Amino acid sequence: MIRLILTRLGLAIPTLLAISFLVFFATYLSPADPTDILLGQHATPESRAQLRHQLGLDLPPLVRYGNYVTGIVFHGDFGRSYYNNGEAVTALIKRGFPNTGTLATLALLFSLGIGIPIGILAAVKANKVIDRAAMSVALLGVAVPSFVLAPLLTLFFAVQRNLLPPMGFALGDAVRAQPQFFILPAIVLGARSAALMARMTRSAMLDVLGQDYIRTARAKGLSDGVVLFKHALKNAFPPIMTVAGTTFGYLLSGSFVVETFFQIPGLGYQSIFAIQQRDYPVIQGLALLMAFIFVVVNLIVDILYGVLDPRARAAGGKR
């Protein structure tokens, strides 16, 4: 297990460095100049040059990248926003992460609570009407994007039925104070993951239910419930858990559309604003944070996978 953890950590560092390099130079090569937005189109060349010097944009790109990485490694400094009175990027992340983390957690719970039971039911009723209906719904869930599902659910539940608020989450409010504002966004964000979870659970359960030890358990006279939940689900759980882990990373980093539509001040909302305003330090910091989240989530999944499956542990976490 220690070898597995060290192997994953050894891969994580160059992965994060490579991502930081790509993101940094992607913003550097962008044709848009942040001084155009900060000063406007009618700024003089002198004032533009002065601002570029203040922001460090006139330094050679490798020097800027070196300063950027050094600041992160030795000081935990991701730079400062070009807006918000030069607020530190870390402060922006600390303010937005609770909302994004809460939304992603609720969406994951929704996808697990809906997807796994539907997948189990479809596997048990394989090739029957229930199975076909469940997989048709799952296919629909995968096909419908968030920007379509969000207005449809808002129209039905908020406008026509008046059951939930359409939006209006205030900056700084916590889920404990306004939990109703998270329901629709969590459903919209988790719908596609629930569909994928249902299909994955069905596939894993069908694979396990066809094994010899399942037929042996049934031949011994064990009840369907014991065979299903004690033997089949236990062995189908590792691949389901792997998908759940990667899904959580996706939900944390894939809430741009949902947060923007429902006006939730999280990391996705901040990312859209930063891209619109060419706020490069914020774009780079958020991209690196998303990559770090994916690395950590995958590391946790690998560790849990190794605990549940001795073969993966012996192979150093290879799945």
CSV table of C-alpha atoms in Angstrom, one decimal:
chain,number,residue,atom,x,y,z
A,1,MET,CA,0.0,0.0,0.0
A,2,ILE,CA,2.9,2.4,0.8
A,3,ARG,CA,4.4,1.7,-2.6
A,4,LEU,CA,1.0,2.5,-4.2
A,5,ILE,CA,0.8,5.8,-2.4
A,6,LEU,CA,4.4,6.8,-3.2
A,7,THR,CA,3.9,5.8,-6.8
A,8,ARG,CA,0.8,8.0,-7.1
A,9,LEU,CA,2.5,11.0,-5.3
A,10,GLY,CA,5.5,10.6,-7.6
A,11,LEU,CA,3.3,10.9,-10.6
A,12,ALA,CA,1.2,13.8,-9.2
A,13,ILE,CA,4.1,16.3,-8.9
A,14,PRO,CA,5.2,16.2,-12.6
A,15,THR,CA,1.5,16.1,-13.6
A,16,LEU,CA,0.8,19.3,-11.7
A,17,LEU,CA,3.9,21.0,-13.1
A,18,ALA,CA,3.0,20.0,-16.6
A,19,ILE,CA,-0.5,21.4,-16.2
A,20,SER,CA,0.8,24.6,-14.6
A,21,PHE,CA,3.1,25.0,-17.6
A,22,LEU,CA,0.4,24.5,-20.2
A,23,VAL,CA,-2.1,26.8,-18.5
A,24,PHE,CA,0.4,29.5,-17.9
A,25,PHE,CA,1.6,29.6,-21.6
A,26,ALA,CA,-1.9,29.2,-22.9
A,27,THR,CA,-2.8,32.5,-21.2
A,28,TYR,CA,0.5,34.0,-22.4
A,29,LEU,CA,-0.2,33.1,-26.0
A,30,SER,CA,-3.7,34.4,-25.8
A,31,PRO,CA,-4.1,37.4,-28.2
A,32,ALA,CA,-6.2,39.3,-25.7
A,33,ASP,CA,-4.3,41.8,-23.6
A,34,PRO,CA,-5.8,42.4,-20.1
A,35,THR,CA,-4.7,46.1,-20.2
A,36,ASP,CA,-7.3,46.6,-23.0
A,37,ILE,CA,-10.0,45.8,-20.5
A,38,LEU,CA,-8.4,47.4,-17.5
A,39,LEU,CA,-7.6,50.7,-19.3
A,40,GLY,CA,-10.1,50.7,-22.1
A,41,GLN,CA,-9.4,51.0,-25.9
A,42,HIS,CA,-8.5,54.7,-25.7
A,43,ALA,CA,-5.6,54.4,-23.2
A,44,THR,CA,-2.3,55.9,-24.2
A,45,PRO,CA,0.7,53.7,-25.0
A,46,GLU,CA,2.6,55.2,-22.0
A,47,SER,CA,-0.2,54.3,-19.5
A,48,ARG,CA,-0.5,50.8,-21.1
A,49,ALA,CA,3.2,50.2,-20.8
A,50,GLN,CA,3.2,51.4,-17.2
A,51,LEU,CA,0.4,49.0,-16.3
A,52,ARG,CA,2.1,46.1,-18.0
A,53,HIS,CA,5.2,46.9,-16.0
A,54,GLN,CA,3.2,47.0,-12.7
A,55,LEU,CA,1.6,43.7,-13.5
A,56,GLY,CA,4.9,42.1,-14.6
A,57,LEU,CA,3.6,41.4,-18.1
A,58,ASP,CA,6.7,43.0,-19.6
A,59,LEU,CA,9.0,40.3,-18.2
A,60,PRO,CA,10.2,37.3,-20.4
A,61,PRO,CA,7.6,34.5,-20.2
A,62,LEU,CA,10.0,31.9,-18.7
A,63,VAL,CA,10.9,34.4,-15.9
A,64,ARG,CA,7.2,35.0,-15.2
A,65,TYR,CA,6.6,31.3,-15.1
A,66,GLY,CA,9.6,30.7,-12.8
A,67,ASN,CA,8.3,33.5,-10.5
A,68,TYR,CA,4.8,32.0,-10.6
A,69,VAL,CA,6.0,28.4,-9.6
A,70,THR,CA,8.4,29.7,-7.0
A,71,GLY,CA,5.6,31.8,-5.4
A,72,ILE,CA,3.3,28.8,-5.2
A,73,VAL,CA,5.9,26.3,-3.9
A,74,PHE,CA,7.6,28.5,-1.3
A,75,HIS,CA,4.9,30.9,-0.3
A,76,GLY,CA,1.6,29.4,-1.4
A,77,ASP,CA,1.1,32.6,-3.4
A,78,PHE,CA,-1.0,32.1,-6.6
A,79,GLY,CA,-0.8,35.8,-7.5
A,80,ARG,CA,-3.3,38.6,-7.3
A,81,SER,CA,-6.4,39.3,-9.3
A,82,TYR,CA,-6.2,42.2,-11.8
A,83,TYR,CA,-9.6,43.2,-10.4
A,84,ASN,CA,-11.3,43.1,-6.9
A,85,ASN,CA,-8.7,45.6,-5.7
A,86,GLY,CA,-5.9,43.2,-6.3
A,87,GLU,CA,-7.3,40.6,-4.0
A,88,ALA,CA,-5.1,37.4,-3.6
A,89,VAL,CA,-6.2,34.5,-5.7
A,90,THR,CA,-6.1,32.2,-2.6
A,91,ALA,CA,-8.7,34.5,-0.9
A,92,LEU,CA,-11.0,34.2,-4.0
A,93,ILE,CA,-10.6,30.4,-3.9
A,94,LYS,CA,-11.4,30.3,-0.1
A,95,ARG,CA,-14.5,32.3,-0.7
A,96,GLY,CA,-15.8,30.3,-3.6
A,97,PHE,CA,-14.8,26.8,-2.7
A,98,PRO,CA,-17.4,26.2,0.0
A,99,ASN,CA,-20.3,26.9,-2.4
A,100,THR,CA,-18.8,24.7,-5.2
A,101,GLY,CA,-17.9,22.0,-2.7
A,102,THR,CA,-21.4,21.9,-1.2
A,103,LEU,CA,-23.0,21.9,-4.7
A,104,ALA,CA,-20.7,19.1,-5.9
A,105,THR,CA,-21.3,17.0,-2.7
A,106,LEU,CA,-25.0,17.3,-3.1
A,107,ALA,CA,-24.9,16.5,-6.8
A,108,LEU,CA,-22.7,13.4,-6.0
A,109,LEU,CA,-25.2,12.2,-3.3
A,110,PHE,CA,-28.0,12.7,-5.9
A,111,SER,CA,-26.2,10.7,-8.6
A,112,LEU,CA,-25.3,7.9,-6.2
A,113,GLY,CA,-28.8,7.8,-4.6
A,114,ILE,CA,-30.5,7.6,-8.0
A,115,GLY,CA,-27.9,5.9,-10.2
A,116,ILE,CA,-26.9,2.9,-8.1
A,117,PRO,CA,-30.5,1.6,-7.3
A,118,ILE,CA,-31.5,2.0,-10.9
A,119,GLY,CA,-28.4,0.2,-12.1
A,120,ILE,CA,-29.0,-2.7,-9.7
A,121,LEU,CA,-32.7,-2.9,-10.7
A,122,ALA,CA,-31.7,-2.9,-14.4
A,123,ALA,CA,-29.2,-5.7,-13.9
A,124,VAL,CA,-31.6,-7.9,-11.9
A,125,LYS,CA,-34.3,-7.3,-14.6
A,126,ALA,CA,-31.9,-7.6,-17.5
A,127,ASN,CA,-33.4,-7.5,-21.0
A,128,LYS,CA,-36.9,-7.0,-19.6
A,129,VAL,CA,-39.1,-3.9,-19.9
A,130,ILE,CA,-37.8,-2.4,-16.6
A,131,ASP,CA,-34.2,-2.7,-17.8
A,132,ARG,CA,-34.9,-1.1,-21.2
A,133,ALA,CA,-36.9,1.7,-19.6
A,134,ALA,CA,-34.2,2.4,-17.0
A,135,MET,CA,-31.4,2.4,-19.7
A,136,SER,CA,-33.5,4.6,-22.0
A,137,VAL,CA,-33.8,7.2,-19.1
A,138,ALA,CA,-30.1,6.9,-18.4
A,139,LEU,CA,-29.3,7.5,-22.1
A,140,LEU,CA,-31.5,10.6,-22.0
A,141,GLY,CA,-29.7,11.8,-18.9
A,142,VAL,CA,-26.4,11.4,-20.6
A,143,ALA,CA,-27.6,13.1,-23.8
A,144,VAL,CA,-29.3,16.2,-22.3
A,145,PRO,CA,-26.7,18.9,-21.4
A,146,SER,CA,-26.9,21.1,-18.4
A,147,PHE,CA,-27.7,24.3,-20.3
A,148,VAL,CA,-30.9,22.6,-21.6
A,149,LEU,CA,-31.9,20.8,-18.4
A,150,ALA,CA,-31.5,23.8,-16.2
A,151,PRO,CA,-34.1,26.1,-17.8
A,152,LEU,CA,-36.5,23.1,-18.3
A,153,LEU,CA,-36.4,22.2,-14.6
A,154,THR,CA,-36.5,25.8,-13.5
A,155,LEU,CA,-39.6,26.4,-15.7
A,156,PHE,CA,-41.4,23.4,-14.2
A,157,PHE,CA,-40.5,23.5,-10.5
A,158,ALA,CA,-39.9,27.2,-10.0
A,159,VAL,CA,-42.1,29.1,-12.5
A,160,GLN,CA,-45.1,26.8,-13.0
A,161,ARG,CA,-45.3,24.9,-9.7
A,162,ASN,CA,-43.5,27.5,-7.5
A,163,LEU,CA,-42.0,24.7,-5.4
A,164,LEU,CA,-38.4,25.9,-5.5
A,165,PRO,CA,-36.7,29.2,-5.9
A,166,PRO,CA,-35.3,29.7,-9.4
A,167,MET,CA,-32.1,31.5,-8.3
A,168,GLY,CA,-31.0,34.3,-6.0
A,169,PHE,CA,-28.3,32.7,-3.9
A,170,ALA,CA,-26.7,35.7,-2.1
A,171,LEU,CA,-23.0,36.1,-1.9
A,172,GLY,CA,-21.7,34.6,1.4
A,173,ASP,CA,-24.8,32.7,2.3
A,174,ALA,CA,-24.3,29.1,3.5
A,175,VAL,CA,-26.3,26.0,2.5
A,176,ARG,CA,-27.6,25.8,6.1
A,177,ALA,CA,-29.2,29.2,5.8
A,178,GLN,CA,-30.6,28.7,2.3
A,179,PRO,CA,-30.7,25.0,1.5
A,180,GLN,CA,-33.6,25.4,-1.0
A,181,PHE,CA,-31.3,27.3,-3.4
A,182,PHE,CA,-29.1,24.2,-3.9
A,183,ILE,CA,-31.8,21.6,-4.8
A,184,LEU,CA,-32.3,22.5,-8.4
A,185,PRO,CA,-28.6,23.1,-9.2
A,186,ALA,CA,-27.6,19.8,-7.5
A,187,ILE,CA,-30.2,17.9,-9.6
A,188,VAL,CA,-29.1,19.6,-12.8
A,189,LEU,CA,-25.4,19.1,-12.1
A,190,GLY,CA,-25.8,15.5,-10.9
A,191,ALA,CA,-28.3,14.3,-13.6
A,192,ARG,CA,-25.6,13.2,-16.1
A,193,SER,CA,-23.5,11.6,-13.4
A,194,ALA,CA,-26.6,9.7,-12.2
A,195,ALA,CA,-27.2,8.3,-15.7
A,196,LEU,CA,-23.6,7.3,-16.0
A,197,MET,CA,-23.6,5.7,-12.6
A,198,ALA,CA,-26.7,3.7,-13.5
A,199,ARG,CA,-25.1,2.3,-16.6
A,200,MET,CA,-21.9,1.6,-14.8
A,201,THR,CA,-23.6,-0.2,-12.0
A,202,ARG,CA,-25.7,-2.3,-14.4
A,203,SER,CA,-22.6,-3.4,-16.3
A,204,ALA,CA,-20.7,-4.2,-13.1
A,205,MET,CA,-23.6,-6.1,-11.6
A,206,LEU,CA,-24.2,-8.1,-14.8
A,207,ASP,CA,-20.6,-9.1,-14.9
A,208,VAL,CA,-20.6,-10.3,-11.2
A,209,LEU,CA,-24.0,-12.0,-11.5
A,210,GLY,CA,-22.7,-14.2,-14.3
A,211,GLN,CA,-19.8,-15.6,-12.1
A,212,ASP,CA,-19.7,-19.2,-10.9
A,213,TYR,CA,-19.6,-18.3,-7.2
A,214,ILE,CA,-23.0,-16.5,-7.6
A,215,ARG,CA,-24.5,-19.6,-9.2
A,216,THR,CA,-23.0,-21.6,-6.3
A,217,ALA,CA,-24.5,-19.3,-3.7
A,218,ARG,CA,-27.9,-19.7,-5.3
A,219,ALA,CA,-27.5,-23.5,-5.5
A,220,LYS,CA,-26.9,-23.5,-1.8
A,221,GLY,CA,-30.4,-22.0,-1.3
A,222,LEU,CA,-29.4,-18.5,-0.3
A,223,SER,CA,-32.1,-15.9,-0.7
A,224,ASP,CA,-32.0,-13.5,-3.6
A,225,GLY,CA,-31.4,-10.6,-1.2
A,226,VAL,CA,-28.3,-12.2,0.3
A,227,VAL,CA,-26.9,-13.2,-3.0
A,228,LEU,CA,-27.5,-9.7,-4.5
A,229,PHE,CA,-26.3,-7.5,-1.6
A,230,LYS,CA,-23.8,-9.7,0.3
A,231,HIS,CA,-22.1,-11.3,-2.7
A,232,ALA,CA,-22.8,-9.5,-5.9
A,233,LEU,CA,-22.9,-5.9,-4.9
A,234,LYS,CA,-19.8,-6.3,-2.7
A,235,ASN,CA,-17.7,-7.5,-5.6
A,236,ALA,CA,-19.2,-5.0,-8.1
A,237,PHE,CA,-18.4,-2.1,-5.7
A,238,PRO,CA,-14.7,-1.4,-6.7
A,239,PRO,CA,-15.5,-0.2,-10.3
A,240,ILE,CA,-18.5,1.6,-9.0
A,241,MET,CA,-16.4,3.4,-6.4
A,242,THR,CA,-13.8,4.3,-9.1
A,243,VAL,CA,-16.5,6.0,-11.2
A,244,ALA,CA,-17.9,7.7,-8.1
A,245,GLY,CA,-14.4,9.2,-7.3
A,246,THR,CA,-13.8,10.5,-10.8
A,247,THR,CA,-17.4,11.8,-10.9
A,248,PHE,CA,-16.8,13.9,-7.8
A,249,GLY,CA,-13.7,15.4,-9.4
A,250,TYR,CA,-15.8,16.2,-12.5
A,251,LEU,CA,-18.6,17.7,-10.4
A,252,LEU,CA,-16.2,19.9,-8.6
A,253,SER,CA,-14.6,21.2,-11.8
A,254,GLY,CA,-17.6,21.0,-14.1
A,255,SER,CA,-20.1,23.3,-12.5
A,256,PHE,CA,-19.3,26.4,-14.7
A,257,VAL,CA,-22.7,26.3,-16.5
A,258,VAL,CA,-24.8,25.4,-13.5
A,259,GLU,CA,-23.2,28.0,-11.2
A,260,THR,CA,-23.5,30.7,-13.9
A,261,PHE,CA,-27.2,29.8,-14.7
A,262,PHE,CA,-28.3,29.7,-11.0
A,263,GLN,CA,-25.9,32.6,-10.0
A,264,ILE,CA,-24.1,30.6,-7.3
A,265,PRO,CA,-20.9,32.4,-6.4
A,266,GLY,CA,-18.6,29.4,-6.6
A,267,LEU,CA,-15.4,28.6,-8.4
A,268,GLY,CA,-17.1,28.0,-11.7
A,269,TYR,CA,-18.8,31.4,-11.5
A,270,GLN,CA,-15.5,33.0,-10.7
A,271,SER,CA,-13.8,31.2,-13.6
A,272,ILE,CA,-16.3,32.5,-16.2
A,273,PHE,CA,-15.9,36.0,-14.9
A,274,ALA,CA,-12.1,35.7,-14.9
A,275,ILE,CA,-12.1,34.4,-18.5
A,276,GLN,CA,-14.4,37.3,-19.6
A,277,GLN,CA,-12.1,39.9,-17.9
A,278,ARG,CA,-8.8,38.3,-19.0
A,279,ASP,CA,-7.9,37.9,-15.3
A,280,TYR,CA,-5.0,35.6,-15.9
A,281,PRO,CA,-3.8,35.0,-12.3
A,282,VAL,CA,-7.3,33.8,-11.4
A,283,ILE,CA,-7.6,31.6,-14.5
A,284,GLN,CA,-4.3,30.0,-13.8
A,285,GLY,CA,-5.0,29.5,-10.0
A,286,LEU,CA,-8.4,28.0,-10.6
A,287,ALA,CA,-7.1,25.7,-13.4
A,288,LEU,CA,-4.3,24.5,-11.1
A,289,LEU,CA,-6.7,24.0,-8.2
A,290,MET,CA,-9.0,21.8,-10.4
A,291,ALA,CA,-6.0,19.7,-11.5
A,292,PHE,CA,-5.0,19.3,-7.9
A,293,ILE,CA,-8.5,18.2,-6.9
A,294,PHE,CA,-8.5,15.6,-9.7
A,295,VAL,CA,-5.1,14.3,-8.5
A,296,VAL,CA,-6.1,14.1,-4.9
A,297,VAL,CA,-9.5,12.4,-5.7
A,298,ASN,CA,-7.8,9.9,-7.9
A,299,LEU,CA,-5.2,9.2,-5.2
A,300,ILE,CA,-8.0,8.6,-2.7
A,301,VAL,CA,-9.8,6.3,-5.1
A,302,ASP,CA,-6.6,4.3,-5.8
A,303,ILE,CA,-6.0,3.9,-2.1
A,304,LEU,CA,-9.6,2.7,-1.5
A,305,TYR,CA,-9.3,0.4,-4.5
A,306,GLY,CA,-6.2,-1.1,-3.1
A,307,VAL,CA,-7.9,-1.7,0.2
A,308,LEU,CA,-10.8,-3.4,-1.4
A,309,ASP,CA,-8.9,-5.4,-4.1
A,310,PRO,CA,-5.6,-7.1,-3.0
A,311,ARG,CA,-4.8,-7.7,-6.7
A,312,ALA,CA,-4.6,-3.9,-7.3
A,313,ARG,CA,-2.6,-3.5,-4.2
A,314,ALA,CA,0.0,-6.1,-5.3
A,315,ALA,CA,0.1,-4.5,-8.8
A,316,GLY,CA,0.9,-1.0,-7.3
A,317,GLY,CA,-2.6,0.4,-7.9
A,318,LYS,CA,-2.9,-0.5,-11.6
A,319,ARG,CA,-6.5,-0.8,-12.5
